Coordinates of C-alpha atoms and ligand atoms in Angstrom, one line a residue:
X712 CA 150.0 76.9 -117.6
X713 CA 150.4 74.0 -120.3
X714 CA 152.1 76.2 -122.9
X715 CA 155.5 74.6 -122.2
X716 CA 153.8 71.5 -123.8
X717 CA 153.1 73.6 -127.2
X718 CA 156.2 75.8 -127.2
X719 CA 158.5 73.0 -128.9
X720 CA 158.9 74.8 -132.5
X721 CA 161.2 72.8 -135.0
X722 CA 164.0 75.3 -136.0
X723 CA 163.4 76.8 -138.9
X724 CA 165.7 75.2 -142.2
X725 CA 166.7 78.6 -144.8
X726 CA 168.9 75.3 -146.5
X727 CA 166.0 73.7 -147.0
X728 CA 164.0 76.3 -148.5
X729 CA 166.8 77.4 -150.6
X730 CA 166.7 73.7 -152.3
X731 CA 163.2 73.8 -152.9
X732 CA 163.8 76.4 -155.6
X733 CA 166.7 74.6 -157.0
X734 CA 164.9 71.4 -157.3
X735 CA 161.2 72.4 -157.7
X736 CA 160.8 70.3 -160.8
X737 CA 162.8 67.3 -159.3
X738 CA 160.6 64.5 -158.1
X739 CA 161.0 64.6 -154.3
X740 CA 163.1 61.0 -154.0
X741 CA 165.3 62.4 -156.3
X742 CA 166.0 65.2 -153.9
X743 CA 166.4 63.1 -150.8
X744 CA 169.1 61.0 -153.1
X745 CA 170.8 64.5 -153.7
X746 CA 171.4 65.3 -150.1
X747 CA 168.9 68.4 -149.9
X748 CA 165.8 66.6 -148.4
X749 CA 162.2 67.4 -149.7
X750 CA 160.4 69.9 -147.6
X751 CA 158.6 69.3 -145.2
X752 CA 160.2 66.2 -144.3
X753 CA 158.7 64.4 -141.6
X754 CA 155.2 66.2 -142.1
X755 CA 151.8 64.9 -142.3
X756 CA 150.1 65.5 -145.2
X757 CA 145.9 66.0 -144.8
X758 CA 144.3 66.3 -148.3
X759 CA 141.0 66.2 -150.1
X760 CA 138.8 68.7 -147.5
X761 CA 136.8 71.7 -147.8
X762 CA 138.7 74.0 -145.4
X763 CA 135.9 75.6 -143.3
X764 CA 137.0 79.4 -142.8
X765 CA 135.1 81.5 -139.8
X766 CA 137.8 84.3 -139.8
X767 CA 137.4 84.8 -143.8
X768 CA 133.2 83.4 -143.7
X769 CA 134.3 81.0 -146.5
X770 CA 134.6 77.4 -147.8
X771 CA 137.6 76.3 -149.6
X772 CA 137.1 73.0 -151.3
X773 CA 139.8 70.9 -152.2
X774 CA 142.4 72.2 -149.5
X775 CA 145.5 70.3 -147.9
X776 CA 147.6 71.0 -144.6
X777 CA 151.0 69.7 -143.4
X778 CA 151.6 69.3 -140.1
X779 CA 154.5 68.6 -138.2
X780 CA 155.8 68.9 -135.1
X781 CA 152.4 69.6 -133.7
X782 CA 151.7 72.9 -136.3
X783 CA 150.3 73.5 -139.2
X784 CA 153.7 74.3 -141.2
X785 CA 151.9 74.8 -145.0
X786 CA 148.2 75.1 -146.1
X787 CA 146.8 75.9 -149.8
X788 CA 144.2 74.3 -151.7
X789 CA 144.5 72.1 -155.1
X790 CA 146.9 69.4 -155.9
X791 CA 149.5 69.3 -153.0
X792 CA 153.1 70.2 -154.0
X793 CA 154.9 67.6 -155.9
X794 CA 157.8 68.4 -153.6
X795 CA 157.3 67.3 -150.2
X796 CA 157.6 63.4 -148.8
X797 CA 155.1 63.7 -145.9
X798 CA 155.8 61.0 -143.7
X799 CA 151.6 60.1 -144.0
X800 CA 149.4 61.2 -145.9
X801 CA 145.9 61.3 -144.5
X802 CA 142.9 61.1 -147.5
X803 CA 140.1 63.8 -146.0
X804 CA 138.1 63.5 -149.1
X805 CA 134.1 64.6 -148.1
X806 CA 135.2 66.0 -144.5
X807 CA 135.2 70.0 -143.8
X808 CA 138.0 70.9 -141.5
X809 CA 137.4 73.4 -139.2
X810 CA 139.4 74.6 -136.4
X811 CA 139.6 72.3 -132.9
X812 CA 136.8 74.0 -131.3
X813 CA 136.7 75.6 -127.8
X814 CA 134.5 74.5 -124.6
X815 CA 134.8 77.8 -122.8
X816 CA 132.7 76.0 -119.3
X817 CA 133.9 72.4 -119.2
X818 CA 134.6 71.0 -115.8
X819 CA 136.9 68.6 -117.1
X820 CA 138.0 67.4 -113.8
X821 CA 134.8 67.2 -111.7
X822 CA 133.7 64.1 -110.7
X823 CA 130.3 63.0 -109.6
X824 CA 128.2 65.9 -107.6
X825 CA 128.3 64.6 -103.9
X826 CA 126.5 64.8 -100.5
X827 CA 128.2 63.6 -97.4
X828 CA 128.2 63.7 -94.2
X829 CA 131.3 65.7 -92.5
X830 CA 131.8 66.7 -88.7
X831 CA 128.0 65.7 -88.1
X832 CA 126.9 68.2 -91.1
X833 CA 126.5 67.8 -94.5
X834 CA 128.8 68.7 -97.1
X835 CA 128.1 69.1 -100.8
X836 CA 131.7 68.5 -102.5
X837 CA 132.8 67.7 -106.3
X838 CA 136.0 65.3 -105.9
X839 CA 138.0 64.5 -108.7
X840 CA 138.6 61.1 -110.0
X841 CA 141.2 60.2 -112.1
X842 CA 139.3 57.3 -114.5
X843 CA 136.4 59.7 -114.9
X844 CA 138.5 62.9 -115.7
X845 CA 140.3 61.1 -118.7
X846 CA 136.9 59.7 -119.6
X847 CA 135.7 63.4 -120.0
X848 CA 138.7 64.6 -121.8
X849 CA 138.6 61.4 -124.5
X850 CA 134.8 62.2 -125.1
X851 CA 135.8 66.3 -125.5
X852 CA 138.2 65.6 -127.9
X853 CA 136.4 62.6 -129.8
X854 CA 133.8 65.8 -130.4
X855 CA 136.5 67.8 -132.1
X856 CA 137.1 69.7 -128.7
X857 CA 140.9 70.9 -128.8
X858 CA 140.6 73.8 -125.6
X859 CA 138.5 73.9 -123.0
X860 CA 138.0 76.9 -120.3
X861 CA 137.6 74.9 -117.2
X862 CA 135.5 77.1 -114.9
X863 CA 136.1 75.3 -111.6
X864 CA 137.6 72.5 -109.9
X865 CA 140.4 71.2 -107.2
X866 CA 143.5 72.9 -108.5
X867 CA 145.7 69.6 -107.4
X868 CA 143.5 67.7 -110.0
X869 CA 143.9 70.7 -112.3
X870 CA 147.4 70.6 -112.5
X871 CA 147.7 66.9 -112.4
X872 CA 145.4 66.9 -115.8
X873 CA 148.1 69.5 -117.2
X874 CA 150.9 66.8 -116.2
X875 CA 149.5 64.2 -117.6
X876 CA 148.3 65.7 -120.9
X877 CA 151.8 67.5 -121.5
X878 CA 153.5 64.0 -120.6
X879 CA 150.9 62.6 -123.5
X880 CA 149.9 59.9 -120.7
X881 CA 146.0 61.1 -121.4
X882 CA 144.7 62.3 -124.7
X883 CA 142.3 65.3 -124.6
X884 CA 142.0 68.9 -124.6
X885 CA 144.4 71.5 -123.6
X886 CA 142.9 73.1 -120.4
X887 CA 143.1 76.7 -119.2
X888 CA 141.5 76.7 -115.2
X889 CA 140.1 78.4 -112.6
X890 CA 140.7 76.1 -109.2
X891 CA 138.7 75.4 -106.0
X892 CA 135.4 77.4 -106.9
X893 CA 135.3 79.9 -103.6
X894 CA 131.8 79.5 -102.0
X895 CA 130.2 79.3 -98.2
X896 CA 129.5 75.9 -96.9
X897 CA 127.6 74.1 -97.1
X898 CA 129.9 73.4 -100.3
X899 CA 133.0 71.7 -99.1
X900 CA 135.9 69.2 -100.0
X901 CA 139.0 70.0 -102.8
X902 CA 136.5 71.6 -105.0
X903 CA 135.6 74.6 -103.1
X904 CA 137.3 77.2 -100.8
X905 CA 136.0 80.1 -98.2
X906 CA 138.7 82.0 -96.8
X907 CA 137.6 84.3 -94.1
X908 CA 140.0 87.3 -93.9
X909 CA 142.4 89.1 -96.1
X910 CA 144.9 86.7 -95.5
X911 CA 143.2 83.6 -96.2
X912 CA 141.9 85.2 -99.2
X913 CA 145.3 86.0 -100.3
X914 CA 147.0 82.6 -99.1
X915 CA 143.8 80.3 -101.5
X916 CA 145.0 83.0 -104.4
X917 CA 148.3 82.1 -104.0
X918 CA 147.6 78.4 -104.0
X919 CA 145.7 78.7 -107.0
X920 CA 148.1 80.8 -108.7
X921 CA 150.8 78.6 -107.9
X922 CA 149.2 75.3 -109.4
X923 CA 148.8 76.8 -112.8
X924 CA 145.6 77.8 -112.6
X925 CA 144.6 80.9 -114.9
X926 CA 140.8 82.5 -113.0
X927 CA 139.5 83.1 -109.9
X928 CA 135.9 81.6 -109.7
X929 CA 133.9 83.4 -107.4
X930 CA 130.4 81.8 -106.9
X931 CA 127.0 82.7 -105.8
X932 CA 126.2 83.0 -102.1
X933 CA 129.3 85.6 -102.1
X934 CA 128.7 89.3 -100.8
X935 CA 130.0 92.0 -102.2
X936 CA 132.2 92.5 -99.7
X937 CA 133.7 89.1 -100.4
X938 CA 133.1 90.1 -103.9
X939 CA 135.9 92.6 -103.5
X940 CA 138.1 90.7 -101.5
X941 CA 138.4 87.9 -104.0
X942 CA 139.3 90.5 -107.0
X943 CA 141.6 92.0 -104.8
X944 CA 143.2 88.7 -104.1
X945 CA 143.1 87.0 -107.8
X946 CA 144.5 90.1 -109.4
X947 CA 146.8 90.8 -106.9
X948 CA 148.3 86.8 -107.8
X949 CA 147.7 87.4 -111.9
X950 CA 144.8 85.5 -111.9
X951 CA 141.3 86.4 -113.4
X952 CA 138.5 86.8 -111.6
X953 CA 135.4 85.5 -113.0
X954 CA 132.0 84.9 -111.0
X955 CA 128.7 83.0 -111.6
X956 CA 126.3 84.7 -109.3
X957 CA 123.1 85.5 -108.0
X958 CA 123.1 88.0 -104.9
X959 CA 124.9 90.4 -106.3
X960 CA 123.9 91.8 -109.6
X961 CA 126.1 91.9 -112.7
X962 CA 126.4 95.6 -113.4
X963 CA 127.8 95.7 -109.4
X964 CA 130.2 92.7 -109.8
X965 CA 131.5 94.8 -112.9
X966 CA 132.2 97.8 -111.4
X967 CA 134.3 95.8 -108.7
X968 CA 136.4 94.5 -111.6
X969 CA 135.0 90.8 -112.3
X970 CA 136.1 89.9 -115.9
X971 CA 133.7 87.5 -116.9
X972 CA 130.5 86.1 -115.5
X973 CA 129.0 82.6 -116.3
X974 CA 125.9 81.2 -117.5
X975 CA 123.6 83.2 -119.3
X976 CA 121.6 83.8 -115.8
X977 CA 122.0 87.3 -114.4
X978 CA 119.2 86.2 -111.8
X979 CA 119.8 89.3 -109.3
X980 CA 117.2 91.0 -107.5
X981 CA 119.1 94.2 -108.6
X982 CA 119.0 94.1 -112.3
X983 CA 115.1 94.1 -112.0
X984 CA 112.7 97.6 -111.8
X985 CA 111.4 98.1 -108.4
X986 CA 108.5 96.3 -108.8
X987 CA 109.5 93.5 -110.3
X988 CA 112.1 93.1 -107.8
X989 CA 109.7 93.3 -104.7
X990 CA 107.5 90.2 -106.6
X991 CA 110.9 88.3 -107.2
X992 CA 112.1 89.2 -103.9
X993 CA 108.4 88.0 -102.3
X994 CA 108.5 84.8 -104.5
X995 CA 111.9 83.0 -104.1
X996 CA 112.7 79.5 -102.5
X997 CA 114.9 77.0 -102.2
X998 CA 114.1 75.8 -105.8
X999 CA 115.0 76.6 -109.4
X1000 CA 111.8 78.8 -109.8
X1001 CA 114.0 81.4 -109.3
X1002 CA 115.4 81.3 -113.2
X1003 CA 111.9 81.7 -115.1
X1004 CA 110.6 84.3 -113.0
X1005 CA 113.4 86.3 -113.2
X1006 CA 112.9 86.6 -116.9
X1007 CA 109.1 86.8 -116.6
X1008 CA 109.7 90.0 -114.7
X1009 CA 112.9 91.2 -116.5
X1010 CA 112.2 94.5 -118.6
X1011 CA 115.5 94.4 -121.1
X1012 CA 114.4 98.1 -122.2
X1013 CA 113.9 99.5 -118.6
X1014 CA 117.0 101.5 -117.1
X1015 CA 119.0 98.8 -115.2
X1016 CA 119.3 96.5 -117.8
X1017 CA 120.4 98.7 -119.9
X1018 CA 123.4 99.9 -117.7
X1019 CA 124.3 96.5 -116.9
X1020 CA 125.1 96.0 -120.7
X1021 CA 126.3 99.4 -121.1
X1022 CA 128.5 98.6 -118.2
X1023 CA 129.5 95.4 -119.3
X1024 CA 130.2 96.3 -122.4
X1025 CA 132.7 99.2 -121.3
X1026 CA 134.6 97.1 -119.1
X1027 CA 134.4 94.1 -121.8
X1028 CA 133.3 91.7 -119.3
X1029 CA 132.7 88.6 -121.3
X1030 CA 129.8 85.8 -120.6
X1031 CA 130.3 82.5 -121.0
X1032 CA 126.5 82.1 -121.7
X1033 CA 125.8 78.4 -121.6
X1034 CA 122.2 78.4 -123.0
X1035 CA 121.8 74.8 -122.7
X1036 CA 121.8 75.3 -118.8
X1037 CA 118.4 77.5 -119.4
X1038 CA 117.2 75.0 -122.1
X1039 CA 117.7 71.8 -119.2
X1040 CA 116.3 73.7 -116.4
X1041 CA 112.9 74.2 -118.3
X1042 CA 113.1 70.6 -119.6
X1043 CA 114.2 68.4 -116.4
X1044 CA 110.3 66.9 -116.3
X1045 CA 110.9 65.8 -120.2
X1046 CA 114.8 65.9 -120.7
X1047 CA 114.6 63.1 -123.7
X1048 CA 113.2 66.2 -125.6
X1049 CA 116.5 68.7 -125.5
X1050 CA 119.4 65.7 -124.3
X1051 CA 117.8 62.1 -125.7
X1052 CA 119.2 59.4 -123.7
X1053 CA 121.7 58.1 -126.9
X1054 CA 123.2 61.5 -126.2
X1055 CA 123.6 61.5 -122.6
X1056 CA 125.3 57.9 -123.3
X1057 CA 128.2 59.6 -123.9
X1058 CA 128.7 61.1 -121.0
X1059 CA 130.5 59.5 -117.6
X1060 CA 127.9 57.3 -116.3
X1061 CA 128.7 58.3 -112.5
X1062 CA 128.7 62.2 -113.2
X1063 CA 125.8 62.1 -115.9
X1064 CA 123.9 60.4 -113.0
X1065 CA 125.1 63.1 -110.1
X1066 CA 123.9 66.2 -112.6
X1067 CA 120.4 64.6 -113.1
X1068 CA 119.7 63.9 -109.6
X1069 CA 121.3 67.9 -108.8
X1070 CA 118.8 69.0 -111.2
X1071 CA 115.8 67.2 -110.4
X1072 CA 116.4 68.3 -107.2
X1073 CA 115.2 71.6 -108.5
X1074 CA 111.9 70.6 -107.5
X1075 CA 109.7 72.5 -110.1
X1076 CA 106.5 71.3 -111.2
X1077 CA 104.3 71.0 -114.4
X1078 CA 103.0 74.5 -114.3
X1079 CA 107.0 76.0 -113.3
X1080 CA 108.1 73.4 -116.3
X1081 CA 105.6 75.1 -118.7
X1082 CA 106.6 78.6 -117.5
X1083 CA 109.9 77.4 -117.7
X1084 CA 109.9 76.6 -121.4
X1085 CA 108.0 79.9 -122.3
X1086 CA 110.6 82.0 -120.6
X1087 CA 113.3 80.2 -122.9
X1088 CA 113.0 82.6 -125.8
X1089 CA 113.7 85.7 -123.8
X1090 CA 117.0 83.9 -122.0
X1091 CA 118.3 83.9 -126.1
X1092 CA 116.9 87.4 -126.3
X1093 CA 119.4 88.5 -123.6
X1094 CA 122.1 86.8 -125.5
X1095 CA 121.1 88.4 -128.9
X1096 CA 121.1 91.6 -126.7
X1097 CA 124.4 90.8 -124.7
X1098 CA 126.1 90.5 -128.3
X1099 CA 124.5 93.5 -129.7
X1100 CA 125.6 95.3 -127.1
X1101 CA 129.4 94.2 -127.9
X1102 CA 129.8 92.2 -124.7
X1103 CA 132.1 89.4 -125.2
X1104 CA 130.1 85.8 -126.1
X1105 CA 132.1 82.9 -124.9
X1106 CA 130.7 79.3 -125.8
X1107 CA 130.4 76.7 -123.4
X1108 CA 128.4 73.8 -121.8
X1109 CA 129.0 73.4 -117.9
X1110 CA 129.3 69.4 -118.8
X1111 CA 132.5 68.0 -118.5
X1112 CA 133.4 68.9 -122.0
X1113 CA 132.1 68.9 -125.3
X1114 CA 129.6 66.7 -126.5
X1115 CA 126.5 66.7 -127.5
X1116 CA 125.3 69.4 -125.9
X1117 CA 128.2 71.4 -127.7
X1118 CA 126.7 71.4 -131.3
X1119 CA 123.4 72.2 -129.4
X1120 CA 124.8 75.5 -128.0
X1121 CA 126.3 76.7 -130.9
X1122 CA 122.6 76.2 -132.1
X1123 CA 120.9 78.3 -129.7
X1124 CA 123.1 81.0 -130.2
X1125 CA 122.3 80.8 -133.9
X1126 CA 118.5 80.8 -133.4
X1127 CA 119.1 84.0 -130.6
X1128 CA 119.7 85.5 -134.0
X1129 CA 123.5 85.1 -134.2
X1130 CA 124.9 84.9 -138.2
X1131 CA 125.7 80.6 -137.9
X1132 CA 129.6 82.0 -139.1
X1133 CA 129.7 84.1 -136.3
X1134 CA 128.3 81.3 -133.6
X1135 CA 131.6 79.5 -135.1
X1136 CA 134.1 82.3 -134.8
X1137 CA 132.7 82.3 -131.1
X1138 CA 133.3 78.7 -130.7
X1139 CA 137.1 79.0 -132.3
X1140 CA 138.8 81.8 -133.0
X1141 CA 136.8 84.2 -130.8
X1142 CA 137.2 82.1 -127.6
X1143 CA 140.9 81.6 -128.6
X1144 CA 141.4 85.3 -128.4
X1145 CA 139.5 85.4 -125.0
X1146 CA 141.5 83.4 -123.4
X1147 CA 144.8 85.0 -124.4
X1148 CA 145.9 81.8 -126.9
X1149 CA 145.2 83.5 -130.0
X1150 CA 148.4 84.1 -131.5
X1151 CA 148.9 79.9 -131.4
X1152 CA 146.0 78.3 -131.9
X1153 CA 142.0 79.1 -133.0
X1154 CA 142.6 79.3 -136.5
X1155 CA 144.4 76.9 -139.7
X1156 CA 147.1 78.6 -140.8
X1157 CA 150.9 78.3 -141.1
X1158 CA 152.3 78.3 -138.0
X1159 CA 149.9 77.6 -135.7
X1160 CA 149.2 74.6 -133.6
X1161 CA 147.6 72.1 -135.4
X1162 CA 144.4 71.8 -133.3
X1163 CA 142.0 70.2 -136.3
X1164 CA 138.0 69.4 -135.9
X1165 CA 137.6 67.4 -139.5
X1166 CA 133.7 67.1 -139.8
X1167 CA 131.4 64.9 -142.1
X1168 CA 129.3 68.5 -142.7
X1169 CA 129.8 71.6 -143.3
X1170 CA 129.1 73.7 -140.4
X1171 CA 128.1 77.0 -141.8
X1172 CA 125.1 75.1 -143.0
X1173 CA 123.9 74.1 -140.1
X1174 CA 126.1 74.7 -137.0
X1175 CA 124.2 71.7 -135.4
X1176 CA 126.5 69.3 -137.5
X1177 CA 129.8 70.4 -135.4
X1178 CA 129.1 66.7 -133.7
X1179 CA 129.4 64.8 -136.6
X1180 CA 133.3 64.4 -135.9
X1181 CA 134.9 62.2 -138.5
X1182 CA 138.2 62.8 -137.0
X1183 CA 140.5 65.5 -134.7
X1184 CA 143.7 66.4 -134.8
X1185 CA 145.6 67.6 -131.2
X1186 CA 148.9 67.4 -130.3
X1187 CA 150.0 66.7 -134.1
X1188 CA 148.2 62.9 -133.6
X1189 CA 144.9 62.5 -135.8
X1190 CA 142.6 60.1 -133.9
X1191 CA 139.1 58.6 -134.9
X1192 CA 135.8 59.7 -133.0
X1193 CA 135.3 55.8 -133.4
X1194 CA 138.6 55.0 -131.7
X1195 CA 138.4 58.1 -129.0
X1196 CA 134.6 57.1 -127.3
X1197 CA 134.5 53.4 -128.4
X1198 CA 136.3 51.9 -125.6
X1199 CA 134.8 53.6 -123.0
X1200 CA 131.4 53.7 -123.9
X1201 CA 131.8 49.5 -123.5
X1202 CA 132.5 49.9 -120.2
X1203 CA 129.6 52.2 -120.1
X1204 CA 126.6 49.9 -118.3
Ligands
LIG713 ZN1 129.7 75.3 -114.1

């Protein structure tokens, strides 16, 4: 786990709180010549913003933070006391600060979806590389990205990214993982596992859990018997096990003990009436058809729908619900339309490249696109439902972090007919909180880490405006959106 890299703290200094009192009225210099030292010293000083509150569903204009060390060590609004000698002082006039927001399915690591030939049979593997993985964690943080949940990838790579973050070699995200995504064949390479008995399943936990990694991602063409076996296995290592599935429906997977489930596609034959479930059942192919019609035939008020939440919701499973996933599915004839091509630009070249061709191998046509975009509105109905219900919401993308795409999932949340403060409490704190990092970072406040989004909007307008990123603060470094995607989108062709 990175939180060796955050737990520096700076030793608290009594003395110097003490001479504060004494010399409250004394410019600071004069201070520093008597021996006490102003407080704060060393601190950054960021001034002039609105201070953009989820937690409190307010707006504080005028606000300042010090930071040092890599935490927020004083925040109030107004002038900024007299008595400190920040070591810079950063002018934030007409940005809203919000907290560093939280990618909770970014596959930080992945490199380019692949097919390749191995031992005569083909293989469909996601390898890491290097170049491209600190591309995708500059562009995460240049889109004021400070965390992401990293739902899948070769553990080695995982931990490497750790390394290499904590060692301040890269600059992005801190990263909480799951590790080689278990799945049959023909998925293959350093992405993906499949043990075969109790012991491999215990042996690839143990791997996992021994590289850092945090989840247990259990995929689709799983049974439930395998199902079982891989919670057995992650919990039995401390690790959680989350699934993204389709066999096997989500009120089953919960009553084995999965924690959370991804994407907001609950596509089982299972969790439709009987019916419904023999049309599905008649109707599906190797193509994406399978996504609308489940949700043409879905009946959220019939009697297994409404256990699965009720189920969910007891167990406080938690969905990572990824809309935009639904919303490029339905739009892969006409993508300009939900991801224009000046967006995609920011993405890795190689892997933006990989995901189209993956989708478009989806083979759907017209009359599946049009159905396709109908169904839309009843996907965010499930999510309205899903957080009705008091099942967990996690935000996330399944890109390689942040983005674009981000602002645009906060926004289909807020048109399922979430409050726009509440989409943003999902996105900071509330994701924070999931993932067990509450208590250091998620919200501005003394003492936390200072993991800073400082916008050119204010985001409880419109949450659509969380990609206009003047700058970011990780780490205790501030950097410019300019200066974190400039020099890679120049390589960019
Ligand atoms: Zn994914």
């Amino acid at each position: 786990m990175p939180l060796s890299r955050r737990a520096h703290r700076s030793p608290s200094r009594p003395a110097a709180r003490t001479a504060r009192l004494a010399l409250a009225l004394l410019p600071w210099a004069l201070a520093a010549c008597a021996g006490a030292g102003p407080r704060h010293a060393g601190a950054d000083l960021y001034h002039g913003f609105a201070l953009v509150d989820p937690e409190a569903e307010r707006v504080v204009d005028e606000a300042y933070l010090l930071v040092r060390d890599g935490r927020i060590v004083e925040l109030g609004h107004g002038a900024p006391p007299a008595d400190v000698a920040p070591a810079q002082r950063h002018d934030m006039r007409g940005t809203y600060a919000l907290p560093g927001l939280f990618d909770t399915h970014a596959h930080i690591t992945s490199g380019p979806h692949k097919v390749e030939l191995h031992d005569g049979a083909p293989r469909i593997g996601i390898e890491s590389v290097d170049a491209i993985t600190r591309h995708h964690a500059r562009t995460a943080l240049a889109f004021g990205v400070t965390t992401v949940r990293n739902p899948g990838g070769d553990p080695v790579a995982n931990a490497r990214y750790d390394a290499r973050i904590a060692a301040g070699e890269w600059i992005g995200p801190e990263a909480v993982h799951a590790g080689a995504v278990i799945q049959p064949p023909p998925f293959g390479g350093s992405a993906f596992a499949y043990p075969r008995s109790e012991a491999e399943w215990d042996a690839e936990a143990a791997r996992q859990a021994g590289l850092g990694m945090r989840y247990f991602k259990l995929y689709t063409d799983l049974s439930r018997e395998e199902l079982a076996a891989g919670v057995r296995a992650a919990r039995r290592h401390g690790l959680t096990p989350i699934a993204h599935l389709n066999a096997v429906g989500w009120t089953e997977a919960a009553r084995l003990g999965i924690a959370g489930l991804e994407h907001a596609l609950p596509t089982s034959p299972d969790l439709l009436e009987p019916e419904a479930k023999a049309t599905y059942e008649a109707g599906l192919g190797p193509d994406n058809r399978y996504i609308h019609r489940w949700f043409e035939l879905a009946d959220f008020d019939g009697p297994r729908i409404r256990e699965m939440l009720r189920v969910l919701a007891e167990r406080e499973v938690e969905v990572s619900t990824t809309l935009v996933v639904n919303e490029l599915v339905a739009n892969v004839d006409d993508l300009d339309r939900v991801y224009p091509p000046q967006d995609r630009a920011y993405a890795h070249p190689e892997t933006m490249d990989a995901a189209l061709t993956f989708l478009q191998a989806g083979r759907m046509n017209e009359e599946d696109h049009r159905r396709a975009r109908a169904a839309l509105p009843k996907a965010l109905e499930l999510v309205r439902r899903l957080h009705a219900a008091g099942i967990p919401i996690l935000i996330g993308t399944d890109g390689n972090g942040g983005g674009p795409p981000l602002a645009r999932e906060l926004d289909l949340h807020v048109q399922a007919g979430i409050p726009a403060w509440e989409v943003l409490r999902l996105a900071t704190s509330g994701a924070a909180a999931r993932l067990g990092i509450g208590e250091r970072t998620g919200r501005l406040a003394a003492g936390m880490e200072a993991d800073i989004v400082f916008l050119r909007a204010n985001p409880a307008e419109d949450v659509r405006r969380v990609r206009e990123v003047a700058a970011v603060v990780s780490d205790g470094r501030m950097h410019r959106f300019e200066d974190l995607v400039a020099p890679e989108r120049q390589e960019a062709p």
